[in-house]
Amino acid sequence: MALDIVCMGEPMLEFNQDPASTDPVLYRKGHGGDTANSAVAAARQGARVGYLTALGTDAFGDDFMALWEREGIDTSRVLRNPDAHTGIYFVTHGAKGHEFSYMRAGSAASRMKPEQVPADYVASAKFLHISGISQAISADACDSVFAAIDAARKAGTKVSYDTNLRLRLWPIERARAVMNATAAMADVLLPSLDDATALTGLEDADAIADFYLKLGAKLVAVKLGPQGSLVASPDWRERVPGRTVKAVDATGAGDTFAGSFLAELARGAEPRAAARYANAAAALSTQGFGAVAPIPRREAVEAFLAS
Ligand SMILES: O=C(O)C(=O)C[C@H](O)[C@H](O)CO
C-alpha cells in the first residue's frame, strides 16, 4: 500500500492523572509517545499512515496493535521483541502544568537496530516523520533514525522532524549536536518555541526560523502554543494565529499539530493553509485529557474552522 506518512519512534502506554480525583488519585489509561500521537493525528485527518517501531510481546504492546488497527494505521512492519517491554509513562498535573514520569529504559523500541529499518517501507511514503525523542531513547534508536533518514533521502521521501526535546532523556549538548545535524536534513522542521530556544539560545520565532533555514531545513513551522505557529520557507513567512479554546491538558498538542500539518501537506495543501488547519486541530486536542483520546477527526476540525 502506498503511504502518505511513515512515523517512527516509541509508543508508550499513558497513565494520566485525573485532577478531579484525590484519595485515591486515579490515572486514566491512554496512549502516548510523540510520533505515535502524530500517527493517530494524521490518520484521523484521513492520511494513509504506517508506524515503525518495536513493541514488547506484553499486553501493552497488544493494546497498541489494537489501537492502530482501530485507527487504520498500517502495522505490517512493527516488530515484537519477546525480551523487552513496551514503554509506559505517567502524567501528573500540578501548578506548573503537566509533568511526565517515564518507565521506558530498555524498552523494545529503544532496542531497535538500524539494520531492522525497512528502507523499502520508508521509500513507499511521501513523508517520514521522526523526532528528537525517537533519537534520544538509545544509541541504537538514534542510529535507526539516521538509517531511516538515509533511506528517505535516497528515495525522495520527505523528512519531517519534530524536535520534541526531553532533557530527561539526554544532555543538552548531545541533543543540540544530534538535533542540529538532523534539522539540517529536514524538509519539514517542527520545533516548539521552547525547544528551539533551548537548542539555539534564540527567543524570537523569526530568528529561530532564520537559524534553521540557514542550517538547511526547507520548511520550518515554529509551534507557538495557543499563539499558533510561524511558518517559514527561504522565500516567504507568515505567523498563523492559533484558535482560542478552554484547554484542560496540553499533552500531545504539538504532536497533533505535526500529524495534522503533514496530513494536510500530503493532501497537497499549501503550508500556510496546512498550519491554519493544524493550529485548529492542536487547539481542539487540548480540550480533553491524554495525548491520543482527544485528537479530533477531520469533521470536527473543519467544523471548528468554519465556526
Ligand atoms: O515524552 C515522551 O517521550 C512521550 O512521547 C510522551 C508524550 O506522549 C509526548 O511527550 C507528548 O508530546
Coordinates of C-alpha atoms and ligand atoms in Angstrom, one line a residue:
M1 CA 0.0 0.0 0.0
A2 CA 1.3 3.4 -0.9
L3 CA 1.5 5.5 2.3
D4 CA 1.3 9.2 2.9
I5 CA 3.3 9.2 6.1
V6 CA 5.6 6.7 7.9
C7 CA 6.1 7.7 11.6
M8 CA 8.9 6.1 13.6
G9 CA 9.6 6.1 17.3
E10 CA 8.5 4.9 20.7
P11 CA 4.8 4.4 21.6
M12 CA 4.1 4.4 25.3
L13 CA 1.1 3.4 27.3
E14 CA -0.1 6.5 29.2
F15 CA -1.4 6.8 32.7
N16 CA -2.8 10.3 33.0
Q17 CA -3.7 11.7 36.5
D18 CA -7.4 12.6 36.8
P19 CA -7.0 16.0 38.6
A20 CA -10.6 15.7 40.0
S21 CA -9.5 12.6 42.0
T22 CA -7.8 13.0 45.4
D23 CA -8.0 9.9 47.6
P24 CA -7.2 7.7 45.8
V25 CA -5.6 9.6 43.0
L26 CA -6.8 7.9 39.7
Y27 CA -4.9 7.6 36.5
R28 CA -6.7 7.1 33.1
K29 CA -5.1 4.7 30.8
G30 CA -4.4 6.1 27.4
H31 CA -1.9 6.1 24.6
G32 CA 1.2 8.3 24.1
G33 CA 4.6 8.5 22.5
D34 CA 5.1 11.6 20.4
T35 CA 5.4 10.1 16.9
A36 CA 2.7 7.6 17.7
N37 CA 0.4 10.5 18.7
S38 CA 1.3 12.2 15.4
A39 CA 0.5 9.0 13.5
V40 CA -3.0 8.9 15.0
A41 CA -3.5 12.6 14.4
A42 CA -2.6 12.2 10.7
A43 CA -4.8 9.1 10.4
R44 CA -7.8 10.9 11.9
Q45 CA -7.4 13.6 9.3
G46 CA -7.6 11.0 6.6
A47 CA -3.9 10.3 5.8
R48 CA -2.7 6.8 5.0
V49 CA -0.2 6.2 7.8
G50 CA 2.2 3.5 8.8
Y51 CA 4.1 3.1 12.1
L52 CA 7.7 1.8 12.5
T53 CA 8.7 0.6 16.0
A54 CA 9.4 -2.4 18.1
L55 CA 6.9 -3.4 20.9
G56 CA 7.2 -6.0 23.6
T57 CA 5.1 -9.1 23.3
D58 CA 3.3 -7.9 26.5
A59 CA -0.3 -6.7 26.9
F60 CA 0.7 -3.1 26.5
G61 CA 2.1 -3.9 23.1
D62 CA -1.1 -5.8 22.2
D63 CA -3.0 -2.7 23.3
F64 CA -1.1 -0.5 20.7
M65 CA -1.6 -3.0 17.9
A66 CA -5.4 -2.9 18.7
L67 CA -5.4 0.9 18.7
W68 CA -3.6 1.1 15.4
E69 CA -6.0 -1.4 13.9
R70 CA -8.9 0.8 15.0
E71 CA -7.3 3.9 13.6
G72 CA -6.5 2.3 10.3
I73 CA -2.7 2.6 10.8
D74 CA -0.6 0.1 9.0
T75 CA 1.4 -2.1 11.3
S76 CA 2.8 -4.5 8.8
R77 CA 6.4 -3.6 9.7
V78 CA 6.0 -3.3 13.5
L79 CA 8.5 -5.6 15.3
R80 CA 7.6 -7.5 18.5
N81 CA 10.5 -8.3 20.9
P82 CA 9.8 -11.1 23.5
D83 CA 12.8 -10.0 25.6
A84 CA 11.8 -6.3 26.1
H85 CA 8.8 -4.4 27.4
T86 CA 6.6 -1.7 25.9
G87 CA 7.3 1.7 27.4
I88 CA 4.9 3.4 29.8
Y89 CA 4.7 6.9 31.4
F90 CA 2.6 8.7 33.9
V91 CA 1.4 12.3 33.5
T92 CA 0.8 14.3 36.7
H93 CA -0.8 17.7 36.8
G94 CA 0.4 20.4 39.2
A95 CA 0.6 24.2 39.5
K96 CA 3.3 24.3 36.8
G97 CA 1.3 22.3 34.2
H98 CA 1.8 18.7 33.3
E99 CA 4.8 16.5 34.2
F100 CA 5.9 13.2 32.7
S101 CA 7.4 10.3 34.6
Y102 CA 8.9 7.6 32.3
M103 CA 9.3 3.9 32.7
R104 CA 11.0 3.2 29.4
A105 CA 14.7 2.3 29.9
G106 CA 15.5 -0.9 27.9
S107 CA 12.2 -0.8 26.1
A108 CA 11.6 -2.8 22.9
A109 CA 11.6 0.5 20.8
S110 CA 14.9 1.5 22.3
R111 CA 16.5 -1.7 21.2
M112 CA 15.5 -1.3 17.5
K113 CA 18.7 -1.6 15.4
P114 CA 19.5 0.3 12.1
E115 CA 19.6 -2.9 10.1
Q116 CA 15.9 -3.5 11.1
V117 CA 14.7 -0.3 9.4
P118 CA 12.9 -1.3 6.2
A119 CA 14.2 1.0 3.6
D120 CA 11.5 -0.1 1.1
Y121 CA 8.7 0.9 3.5
V122 CA 10.2 4.3 4.1
A123 CA 10.6 4.8 0.4
S124 CA 6.9 3.9 -0.2
A125 CA 5.7 7.0 1.7
K126 CA 5.6 10.7 0.9
F127 CA 6.9 11.7 4.3
L128 CA 9.0 10.1 7.0
H129 CA 8.2 11.6 10.4
I130 CA 10.7 11.2 13.3
S131 CA 11.5 13.2 16.4
G132 CA 14.2 14.0 18.9
I133 CA 12.6 11.5 21.3
S134 CA 12.9 8.8 18.7
Q135 CA 16.7 9.6 18.8
A136 CA 17.1 10.2 22.5
I137 CA 16.0 6.8 23.9
S138 CA 19.2 4.9 22.9
A139 CA 22.2 5.0 20.6
D140 CA 20.6 2.1 18.6
A141 CA 17.4 4.1 18.2
C142 CA 19.3 7.2 17.2
D143 CA 21.3 5.2 14.6
S144 CA 18.0 3.6 13.4
V145 CA 16.5 7.1 12.9
F146 CA 19.5 8.1 10.8
A147 CA 19.2 4.9 8.8
A148 CA 15.5 5.8 8.1
I149 CA 16.5 9.4 7.1
D150 CA 19.1 8.0 4.7
A151 CA 16.5 5.7 3.1
A152 CA 14.1 8.6 2.8
R153 CA 16.6 10.9 1.2
K154 CA 17.7 8.2 -1.3
A155 CA 14.1 7.6 -2.3
G156 CA 12.8 11.2 -2.4
T157 CA 10.6 10.7 0.7
K158 CA 10.4 14.0 2.5
V159 CA 11.8 14.1 6.1
S160 CA 9.7 15.6 8.8
Y161 CA 11.3 16.3 12.1
D162 CA 9.8 17.4 15.4
T163 CA 12.5 18.3 17.9
N164 CA 10.5 17.3 21.0
L165 CA 13.4 18.0 23.3
R166 CA 13.2 15.9 26.5
L167 CA 16.2 16.8 28.7
R168 CA 15.5 13.8 31.0
L169 CA 16.5 11.6 28.1
W170 CA 19.8 13.2 27.1
P171 CA 22.1 16.1 27.9
I172 CA 21.5 19.4 26.1
E173 CA 25.0 19.3 24.4
R174 CA 24.3 15.9 22.8
A175 CA 20.7 16.8 22.0
R176 CA 21.9 20.0 20.3
A177 CA 24.5 18.3 18.2
V178 CA 22.2 15.5 17.1
M179 CA 19.2 17.7 16.5
N180 CA 21.0 20.4 14.6
A181 CA 22.5 17.7 12.3
T182 CA 19.0 16.2 11.8
A183 CA 17.4 19.6 11.3
A184 CA 19.8 20.4 8.5
M185 CA 18.4 17.4 6.6
A186 CA 14.7 18.1 7.3
D187 CA 12.3 19.0 4.6
V188 CA 9.8 19.9 7.3
L189 CA 11.1 21.0 10.7
L190 CA 8.6 21.4 13.6
P191 CA 10.2 22.8 16.7
S192 CA 8.3 24.3 19.6
L193 CA 9.4 27.7 20.6
D194 CA 10.7 26.4 24.0
D195 CA 12.7 23.6 22.3
A196 CA 14.1 25.9 19.8
T197 CA 15.1 28.4 22.5
A198 CA 16.9 25.7 24.4
L199 CA 18.6 24.4 21.3
T200 CA 19.6 27.7 19.7
G201 CA 19.7 30.3 22.5
L202 CA 17.3 32.4 20.4
E203 CA 14.0 33.6 21.8
D204 CA 12.4 35.2 18.8
A205 CA 10.5 32.9 16.5
D206 CA 11.7 34.7 13.3
A207 CA 15.3 34.5 14.4
I208 CA 14.7 30.7 15.1
A209 CA 13.2 30.2 11.6
D210 CA 16.2 32.0 10.1
F211 CA 18.6 29.9 12.1
Y212 CA 17.1 26.6 10.9
L213 CA 16.6 27.7 7.3
K214 CA 20.3 28.7 7.2
L215 CA 21.1 25.3 8.6
G216 CA 19.4 23.7 5.6
A217 CA 15.8 23.0 6.7
K218 CA 13.4 23.6 3.7
L219 CA 10.2 24.5 5.6
V220 CA 10.1 25.5 9.3
A221 CA 6.9 25.6 11.4
V222 CA 7.7 27.0 14.8
K223 CA 5.0 25.9 17.2
L224 CA 3.9 28.8 19.4
G225 CA 1.3 27.0 21.6
P226 CA -2.0 29.0 21.9
Q227 CA -0.5 31.7 19.7
G228 CA -0.4 29.4 16.7
S229 CA 2.7 28.9 14.5
L230 CA 5.2 30.8 12.4
V231 CA 5.6 29.0 9.1
A232 CA 8.7 30.0 7.1
S233 CA 10.5 29.0 3.9
P234 CA 13.5 30.6 2.3
D235 CA 11.1 32.8 0.2
W236 CA 8.3 33.7 2.5
R237 CA 7.0 33.5 6.1
E238 CA 3.7 34.0 7.9
R239 CA 2.5 34.0 11.5
V240 CA -0.6 31.9 11.5
P241 CA -2.7 32.7 14.6
G242 CA -4.0 30.0 16.9
R243 CA -7.6 29.5 17.9
T244 CA -8.7 30.1 21.5
V245 CA -10.3 27.2 23.4
K246 CA -10.8 26.2 27.0
A247 CA -7.8 23.9 27.4
V248 CA -7.6 21.2 30.2
D249 CA -4.5 19.2 29.1
A250 CA -1.9 20.1 26.5
T251 CA -0.3 16.6 26.4
G252 CA 0.3 15.8 22.7
A253 CA -0.9 19.1 21.3
G254 CA 2.4 19.6 19.5
D255 CA 2.2 16.1 18.1
T256 CA -1.4 16.7 16.9
F257 CA -0.1 19.8 15.1
A258 CA 2.7 17.8 13.5
G259 CA 0.4 14.9 12.3
S260 CA -2.3 17.3 11.1
F261 CA 0.2 19.5 9.3
L262 CA 1.7 16.6 7.5
A263 CA -1.7 15.1 6.6
E264 CA -2.6 18.4 5.0
L265 CA 0.7 18.7 3.1
A266 CA 0.2 15.1 1.9
R267 CA -3.2 16.2 0.5
G268 CA -1.5 18.9 -1.4
A269 CA -2.3 21.8 0.9
E270 CA -0.2 25.0 0.8
P271 CA 1.9 25.2 4.0
R272 CA 0.2 28.3 5.4
A273 CA -3.3 26.7 5.0
A274 CA -1.9 23.5 6.5
A275 CA -0.7 25.4 9.5
R276 CA -4.1 27.1 9.9
Y277 CA -5.7 23.6 9.9
A278 CA -3.1 22.1 12.3
N279 CA -3.4 25.0 14.7
A280 CA -7.1 24.3 14.9
A281 CA -6.6 20.5 15.4
A282 CA -4.0 21.1 18.1
A283 CA -6.3 23.6 19.9
L284 CA -9.1 21.0 19.9
S285 CA -6.8 18.3 21.2
T286 CA -6.2 20.3 24.5
Q287 CA -9.9 20.1 25.4
G288 CA -9.6 16.5 26.7
F289 CA -7.2 14.6 28.9
G290 CA -4.4 12.5 27.5
A291 CA -2.4 12.5 24.3
V292 CA -4.5 10.4 21.9
A293 CA -8.1 10.3 23.1
P294 CA -8.9 14.0 22.4
I295 CA -7.2 14.2 19.0
P296 CA -10.0 15.4 16.7
R297 CA -11.1 13.9 13.4
R298 CA -11.4 15.9 10.2
E299 CA -15.1 16.6 10.6
A300 CA -14.5 18.3 14.0
V301 CA -11.6 20.3 12.7
E302 CA -13.4 21.5 9.7
A303 CA -16.5 22.5 11.7
F304 CA -14.3 24.4 14.2
L305 CA -12.5 26.2 11.3
A306 CA -15.9 27.1 9.8
S307 CA -17.3 28.4 13.2
Ligands
LIG1 O1 7.7 12.4 26.4 C1 7.6 11.4 25.7 O2 8.6 10.7 25.5 C2 6.4 11.0 25.1 O3 6.4 10.6 23.9 C3 5.2 11.1 25.8 C4 4.1 12.0 25.3 O4 3.1 11.3 24.6 C5 4.6 13.1 24.5 O5 5.7 13.7 25.1 C6 3.6 14.2 24.2 O6 4.2 15.1 23.3

